[in-house]
């Protein structure tokens, strides 16, 4: 832990510090009594967030080596996140990343970094979504053969689709059914539903922070499981809970379930 940290607090590094999530992470970290000793963004332009100077992300390796933070929290994009994770692994700094949209090679790179430093990744840092996933597993187990459709809605600036959370819910569904369902992304034209397929629908509109709905239908009944996020603060809080939990642990690949006591 950096010698400059406030009593009981952590020294935190934040990437994407001027982004929607980065700003919330900086604010919440300070509110919790942590020090934000490193804040970077790809275009810093002399910005400050909550009084913290934001520096150029190109300087991240040097800043991590000089300031030796306890943990790095990343909400950026998949290519930059991999770059930042590498820098953190080289500097021996644990990483919490909430970035979504990694491809298979990205997933493999994250796993490799986790051999060197503790790394915790979650597509969604909301406790409500963790509960939604548990509820989905229970519902699928109780309703074999029911049709399932997943719909997510996010703000009009979101770049990846479907959302990382929707993918995590689909993976949980496959896991529970013991096979990979054919995922159909939207439908157009003559596309009758095939047995076992799962429809996936991504809506982009306005400033919606995040909504996920799983619909299960069969046997003349419908069950809908819905989660709505009111404010990004919920994700920042979950990521900082994760950062506090992760700092000082052994290298390894951790998930949010471990933080909230699911396992
Ligand atoms: P944003 O666009 O507001 O902020 C992203 C920040 O990262 C920006 O400051 C941008 O300059 C920087 N950035 C983006 N791509 C970059 C790149 N290629 N190189 C360098 N810097 C880059 O986005 P946001 O809403 O804050 O979301 C950031 C990420 O976090 C997304 O992947 C989003 O899906 C994810 N997210 C995850 C959760 C969760 O709970 N896990 C919650 C919300 C958002």
Short mmCIF file of C-alpha atoms and ligand atoms in Angstrom, two decimals:
data_model
loop_
_atom_site.label_atom_id
_atom_site.label_comp_id
_atom_site.label_asym_id
_atom_site.label_seq_id
_atom_site.Cartn_x
_atom_site.Cartn_y
_atom_site.Cartn_z
CA UNK A 1 0.00 0.00 0.00
CA UNK A 2 1.31 3.45 -0.86
CA UNK A 3 2.70 5.39 2.09
CA UNK A 4 0.57 8.39 1.06
CA UNK A 5 -2.78 6.62 1.59
CA UNK A 6 -5.14 8.01 4.20
CA UNK A 7 -5.48 5.91 7.37
CA UNK A 8 -7.48 2.78 6.57
CA UNK A 9 -7.83 3.82 2.93
CA UNK A 10 -6.42 2.51 -0.28
CA UNK A 11 -4.34 4.15 -2.93
CA UNK A 12 -6.48 3.77 -6.06
CA UNK A 13 -5.62 4.20 -9.75
CA UNK A 14 -8.49 4.95 -12.15
CA UNK A 15 -8.34 4.60 -15.93
CA UNK A 16 -10.91 6.26 -18.18
CA UNK A 17 -11.17 8.79 -15.37
CA UNK A 18 -13.17 11.33 -17.37
CA UNK A 19 -15.63 8.74 -18.69
CA UNK A 20 -19.14 8.21 -17.33
CA UNK A 21 -18.04 5.38 -15.04
CA UNK A 22 -14.52 6.69 -14.34
CA UNK A 23 -15.91 9.92 -12.88
CA UNK A 24 -18.20 7.99 -10.57
CA UNK A 25 -15.37 5.72 -9.45
CA UNK A 26 -13.15 8.70 -8.61
CA UNK A 27 -15.97 10.40 -6.67
CA UNK A 28 -16.98 7.26 -4.76
CA UNK A 29 -13.35 6.35 -3.96
CA UNK A 30 -12.75 9.79 -2.43
CA UNK A 31 -16.04 9.63 -0.54
CA UNK A 32 -14.94 6.30 0.98
CA UNK A 33 -11.69 7.88 2.20
CA UNK A 34 -9.40 6.34 -0.40
CA UNK A 35 -6.73 8.34 -2.21
CA UNK A 36 -6.95 8.53 -5.99
CA UNK A 37 -3.20 8.69 -6.64
CA UNK A 38 -3.41 7.91 -10.36
CA UNK A 39 -6.19 9.09 -12.70
CA UNK A 40 -5.65 8.77 -16.44
CA UNK A 41 -7.59 9.09 -19.66
CA UNK A 42 -6.59 8.70 -23.30
CA UNK A 43 -7.26 12.41 -23.84
CA UNK A 44 -6.60 14.12 -20.52
CA UNK A 45 -6.39 17.72 -21.80
CA UNK A 46 -5.65 19.10 -18.33
CA UNK A 47 -8.95 17.78 -16.96
CA UNK A 48 -9.68 17.38 -13.27
CA UNK A 49 -12.31 15.11 -11.74
CA UNK A 50 -13.38 15.91 -8.17
CA UNK A 51 -10.18 17.95 -7.83
CA UNK A 52 -7.97 15.06 -9.00
CA UNK A 53 -5.71 15.88 -11.99
CA UNK A 54 -6.25 13.52 -14.89
CA UNK A 55 -3.06 12.58 -16.72
CA UNK A 56 -2.39 11.12 -20.13
CA UNK A 57 -2.99 7.36 -20.28
CA UNK A 58 0.28 6.92 -22.19
CA UNK A 59 2.08 7.67 -18.91
CA UNK A 60 0.26 4.87 -17.03
CA UNK A 61 3.22 2.44 -16.78
CA UNK A 62 5.45 5.19 -15.33
CA UNK A 63 2.73 6.45 -12.96
CA UNK A 64 2.06 2.94 -11.63
CA UNK A 65 5.78 2.33 -11.08
CA UNK A 66 6.25 5.68 -9.31
CA UNK A 67 3.12 5.78 -7.16
CA UNK A 68 2.61 2.08 -6.49
CA UNK A 69 -1.20 2.14 -5.97
CA UNK A 70 -2.96 -0.73 -4.16
CA UNK A 71 -5.44 -1.35 -6.96
CA UNK A 72 -6.41 -0.12 -10.42
CA UNK A 73 -10.06 0.28 -11.40
CA UNK A 74 -10.78 0.25 -15.12
CA UNK A 75 -13.94 1.13 -17.05
CA UNK A 76 -12.79 1.95 -20.59
CA UNK A 77 -12.89 -0.07 -23.82
CA UNK A 78 -11.65 -3.62 -24.52
CA UNK A 79 -8.42 -2.68 -26.36
CA UNK A 80 -7.39 -0.01 -23.85
CA UNK A 81 -8.36 -2.21 -20.90
CA UNK A 82 -5.96 -4.91 -22.12
CA UNK A 83 -3.19 -2.33 -22.43
CA UNK A 84 -3.88 -1.05 -18.90
CA UNK A 85 -4.12 -4.57 -17.48
CA UNK A 86 -0.70 -5.34 -18.99
CA UNK A 87 0.77 -2.20 -17.43
CA UNK A 88 -0.73 -3.14 -14.06
CA UNK A 89 0.57 -6.72 -14.33
CA UNK A 90 4.07 -5.39 -15.09
CA UNK A 91 3.87 -3.08 -12.07
CA UNK A 92 2.35 -5.76 -9.78
CA UNK A 93 -0.86 -3.75 -9.25
CA UNK A 94 -4.17 -5.67 -8.74
CA UNK A 95 -6.90 -4.83 -11.27
CA UNK A 96 -10.67 -4.51 -11.13
CA UNK A 97 -12.17 -4.15 -14.59
CA UNK A 98 -15.77 -3.54 -15.52
CA UNK A 99 -15.00 -3.02 -19.19
CA UNK A 100 -17.18 -5.10 -21.52
CA UNK A 101 -16.85 -6.28 -25.12
CA UNK A 102 -13.69 -8.43 -24.90
CA UNK A 103 -13.27 -10.96 -27.71
CA UNK A 104 -11.89 -14.47 -27.11
CA UNK A 105 -8.28 -13.28 -27.47
CA UNK A 106 -9.02 -10.54 -24.94
CA UNK A 107 -10.47 -13.05 -22.49
CA UNK A 108 -7.34 -15.17 -22.85
CA UNK A 109 -5.10 -12.12 -22.25
CA UNK A 110 -7.03 -11.29 -19.07
CA UNK A 111 -6.57 -14.84 -17.81
CA UNK A 112 -2.83 -14.61 -18.53
CA UNK A 113 -2.55 -11.36 -16.58
CA UNK A 114 -4.37 -12.98 -13.65
CA UNK A 115 -1.46 -15.37 -13.29
CA UNK A 116 0.68 -12.38 -12.32
CA UNK A 117 -1.66 -10.13 -10.30
CA UNK A 118 -5.09 -10.49 -8.70
CA UNK A 119 -7.65 -9.56 -11.37
CA UNK A 120 -11.37 -9.23 -10.83
CA UNK A 121 -13.63 -8.77 -13.76
CA UNK A 122 -17.40 -8.34 -13.85
CA UNK A 123 -19.67 -7.41 -16.71
CA UNK A 124 -21.95 -5.90 -14.09
CA UNK A 125 -21.11 -4.68 -10.61
CA UNK A 126 -24.72 -4.43 -9.41
CA UNK A 127 -25.86 -6.73 -6.62
CA UNK A 128 -29.35 -6.74 -8.17
CA UNK A 129 -27.97 -8.21 -11.39
CA UNK A 130 -26.12 -10.87 -9.41
CA UNK A 131 -29.49 -11.72 -7.81
CA UNK A 132 -31.12 -11.71 -11.27
CA UNK A 133 -28.61 -14.30 -12.47
CA UNK A 134 -29.38 -16.52 -9.48
CA UNK A 135 -33.13 -16.10 -10.07
CA UNK A 136 -32.66 -16.96 -13.76
CA UNK A 137 -30.78 -20.15 -12.91
CA UNK A 138 -33.57 -21.18 -10.53
CA UNK A 139 -36.30 -20.31 -13.05
CA UNK A 140 -34.65 -22.22 -15.92
CA UNK A 141 -34.17 -25.27 -13.72
CA UNK A 142 -37.84 -25.13 -12.67
CA UNK A 143 -39.20 -24.49 -16.19
CA UNK A 144 -37.53 -26.95 -18.58
CA UNK A 145 -38.49 -26.47 -22.22
CA UNK A 146 -39.87 -22.96 -21.78
CA UNK A 147 -38.89 -20.47 -24.49
CA UNK A 148 -36.43 -17.81 -23.34
CA UNK A 149 -35.88 -14.31 -24.78
CA UNK A 150 -33.40 -11.79 -23.40
CA UNK A 151 -33.82 -8.05 -23.98
CA UNK A 152 -31.44 -5.33 -22.85
CA UNK A 153 -31.75 -1.54 -23.14
CA UNK A 154 -28.91 0.96 -22.80
CA UNK A 155 -28.14 4.61 -23.58
CA UNK A 156 -27.44 5.67 -27.15
CA UNK A 157 -23.66 6.00 -26.61
CA UNK A 158 -23.05 2.35 -25.76
CA UNK A 159 -20.79 0.72 -28.36
CA UNK A 160 -20.92 -3.04 -27.72
CA UNK A 161 -23.99 -5.23 -28.20
CA UNK A 162 -25.46 -7.26 -26.73
CA UNK A 163 -24.37 -5.93 -23.33
CA UNK A 164 -21.78 -7.82 -21.29
CA UNK A 165 -24.52 -8.44 -18.73
CA UNK A 166 -26.83 -9.98 -21.35
CA UNK A 167 -23.98 -12.27 -22.42
CA UNK A 168 -23.35 -13.29 -18.82
CA UNK A 169 -27.08 -14.10 -18.41
CA UNK A 170 -27.00 -16.14 -21.64
CA UNK A 171 -23.92 -18.02 -20.39
CA UNK A 172 -25.74 -18.77 -17.11
CA UNK A 173 -28.68 -20.07 -19.13
CA UNK A 174 -26.43 -22.39 -21.19
CA UNK A 175 -24.73 -23.50 -18.03
CA UNK A 176 -28.05 -24.36 -16.38
CA UNK A 177 -29.44 -26.18 -19.43
CA UNK A 178 -26.16 -28.03 -19.99
CA UNK A 179 -25.90 -27.06 -23.67
CA UNK A 180 -25.26 -24.01 -25.83
CA UNK A 181 -28.52 -22.52 -27.05
CA UNK A 182 -28.67 -21.10 -30.55
CA UNK A 183 -28.71 -17.34 -29.99
CA UNK A 184 -30.78 -15.38 -32.48
CA UNK A 185 -29.97 -11.68 -32.46
CA UNK A 186 -33.17 -9.91 -33.47
CA UNK A 187 -35.48 -11.36 -36.12
CA UNK A 188 -36.49 -10.18 -39.53
CA UNK A 189 -38.41 -11.81 -42.36
CA UNK A 190 -39.57 -15.40 -42.22
CA UNK A 191 -37.76 -16.71 -39.16
CA UNK A 192 -39.92 -19.15 -37.24
CA UNK A 193 -38.65 -19.85 -33.76
CA UNK A 194 -36.57 -23.02 -33.58
CA UNK A 195 -36.88 -25.25 -30.51
CA UNK A 196 -34.35 -24.27 -27.86
CA UNK A 197 -33.22 -21.05 -29.51
CA UNK A 198 -32.85 -17.93 -27.41
CA UNK A 199 -33.80 -14.55 -28.87
CA UNK A 200 -31.47 -11.68 -27.91
CA UNK A 201 -32.56 -8.08 -28.37
CA UNK A 202 -30.40 -4.98 -27.82
CA UNK A 203 -32.16 -1.60 -27.67
CA UNK A 204 -30.21 1.70 -27.66
CA UNK A 205 -32.06 4.85 -26.65
CA UNK A 206 -31.64 8.09 -24.74
CA UNK A 207 -29.76 7.97 -21.46
CA UNK A 208 -31.02 4.63 -20.11
CA UNK A 209 -28.38 3.45 -17.61
CA UNK A 210 -29.21 -0.23 -18.03
CA UNK A 211 -32.20 -2.58 -18.19
CA UNK A 212 -32.21 -6.36 -18.58
CA UNK A 213 -35.30 -8.51 -19.01
CA UNK A 214 -35.50 -12.28 -19.31
CA UNK A 215 -38.82 -13.65 -20.51
CA UNK A 216 -39.63 -17.34 -20.03
CA UNK A 217 -42.80 -18.60 -21.67
CA UNK A 218 -44.50 -21.97 -22.04
CA UNK A 219 -47.36 -24.04 -20.73
CA UNK A 220 -49.80 -21.09 -21.12
CA UNK A 221 -47.83 -18.90 -18.73
CA UNK A 222 -45.16 -16.18 -18.82
CA UNK A 223 -42.52 -15.33 -16.26
CA UNK A 224 -40.57 -12.05 -16.63
CA UNK A 225 -37.46 -11.26 -14.63
CA UNK A 226 -36.45 -7.61 -14.95
CA UNK A 227 -33.65 -5.50 -13.50
CA UNK A 228 -33.34 -1.72 -13.94
CA UNK A 229 -30.43 0.40 -12.88
CA UNK A 230 -31.41 3.85 -11.65
CA UNK A 231 -27.94 5.35 -11.46
CA UNK A 232 -24.33 4.42 -12.45
CA UNK A 233 -23.36 4.92 -8.81
CA UNK A 234 -24.45 1.32 -8.21
CA UNK A 235 -21.70 0.05 -10.55
CA UNK A 236 -19.05 2.35 -9.05
CA UNK A 237 -19.98 1.18 -5.56
CA UNK A 238 -19.76 -2.48 -6.59
CA UNK A 239 -16.40 -1.91 -8.31
CA UNK A 240 -15.01 -0.23 -5.20
CA UNK A 241 -16.36 -3.00 -2.97
CA UNK A 242 -14.44 -5.31 -5.31
CA UNK A 243 -11.30 -3.14 -5.17
CA UNK A 244 -11.34 -3.17 -1.35
CA UNK A 245 -11.82 -6.95 -1.38
CA UNK A 246 -9.10 -7.55 -4.00
CA UNK A 247 -6.22 -5.40 -2.75
CA UNK A 248 -3.58 -7.55 -1.11
CA UNK A 249 -4.91 -10.91 -2.39
CA UNK A 250 -2.88 -13.53 -4.23
CA UNK A 251 -2.75 -13.43 -8.04
CA UNK A 252 -5.76 -15.13 -9.62
CA UNK A 253 -8.91 -14.54 -11.65
CA UNK A 254 -11.75 -13.51 -9.34
CA UNK A 255 -15.38 -12.63 -9.93
CA UNK A 256 -17.91 -10.39 -8.23
CA UNK A 257 -19.72 -13.36 -6.70
CA UNK A 258 -16.76 -13.86 -4.38
CA UNK A 259 -17.03 -10.24 -3.21
CA UNK A 260 -20.72 -10.43 -2.36
CA UNK A 261 -20.38 -13.78 -0.64
CA UNK A 262 -22.00 -16.03 -3.23
CA UNK A 263 -19.15 -18.49 -3.02
P1 LIG B 1 -17.47 6.20 -21.49
O1 LIG B 1 -17.33 6.23 -22.97
O2 LIG B 1 -18.26 7.26 -20.83
O3 LIG B 1 -16.03 6.22 -20.81
C1 LIG B 1 -14.99 5.40 -21.25
C2 LIG B 1 -13.69 6.14 -20.98
O4 LIG B 1 -12.64 5.30 -21.42
C3 LIG B 1 -13.60 7.45 -21.76
O5 LIG B 1 -13.04 8.43 -20.91
C4 LIG B 1 -12.69 7.11 -22.94
O6 LIG B 1 -11.85 8.21 -23.29
C5 LIG B 1 -11.90 5.93 -22.42
N1 LIG B 1 -11.72 4.98 -23.53
C6 LIG B 1 -12.65 4.32 -24.20
N2 LIG B 1 -12.11 3.58 -25.18
C7 LIG B 1 -10.79 3.80 -25.10
C8 LIG B 1 -9.70 3.33 -25.86
N3 LIG B 1 -9.85 2.48 -26.89
N4 LIG B 1 -8.47 3.77 -25.51
C9 LIG B 1 -8.31 4.60 -24.47
N5 LIG B 1 -9.34 5.09 -23.73
C10 LIG B 1 -10.57 4.68 -24.05
O7 LIG B 1 -18.03 4.74 -21.15
P2 LIG B 1 -18.67 4.23 -19.78
O8 LIG B 1 -20.14 4.35 -19.85
O9 LIG B 1 -17.95 4.85 -18.63
O10 LIG B 1 -18.35 2.67 -19.90
C11 LIG B 1 -17.00 2.20 -19.95
C12 LIG B 1 -17.00 0.68 -20.02
O11 LIG B 1 -17.56 0.15 -18.82
C13 LIG B 1 -17.82 0.07 -21.16
O12 LIG B 1 -17.15 -1.10 -21.62
C14 LIG B 1 -19.14 -0.29 -20.49
O13 LIG B 1 -19.82 -1.33 -21.14
C15 LIG B 1 -18.62 -0.74 -19.15
N6 LIG B 1 -19.59 -0.68 -18.04
C16 LIG B 1 -19.53 -1.72 -17.17
C17 LIG B 1 -20.33 -1.71 -16.04
C18 LIG B 1 -20.19 -2.83 -15.04
O14 LIG B 1 -20.91 -2.84 -14.03
N7 LIG B 1 -19.27 -3.76 -15.26
C19 LIG B 1 -21.21 -0.64 -15.82
C20 LIG B 1 -21.23 0.41 -16.73
C21 LIG B 1 -20.40 0.39 -17.85
#
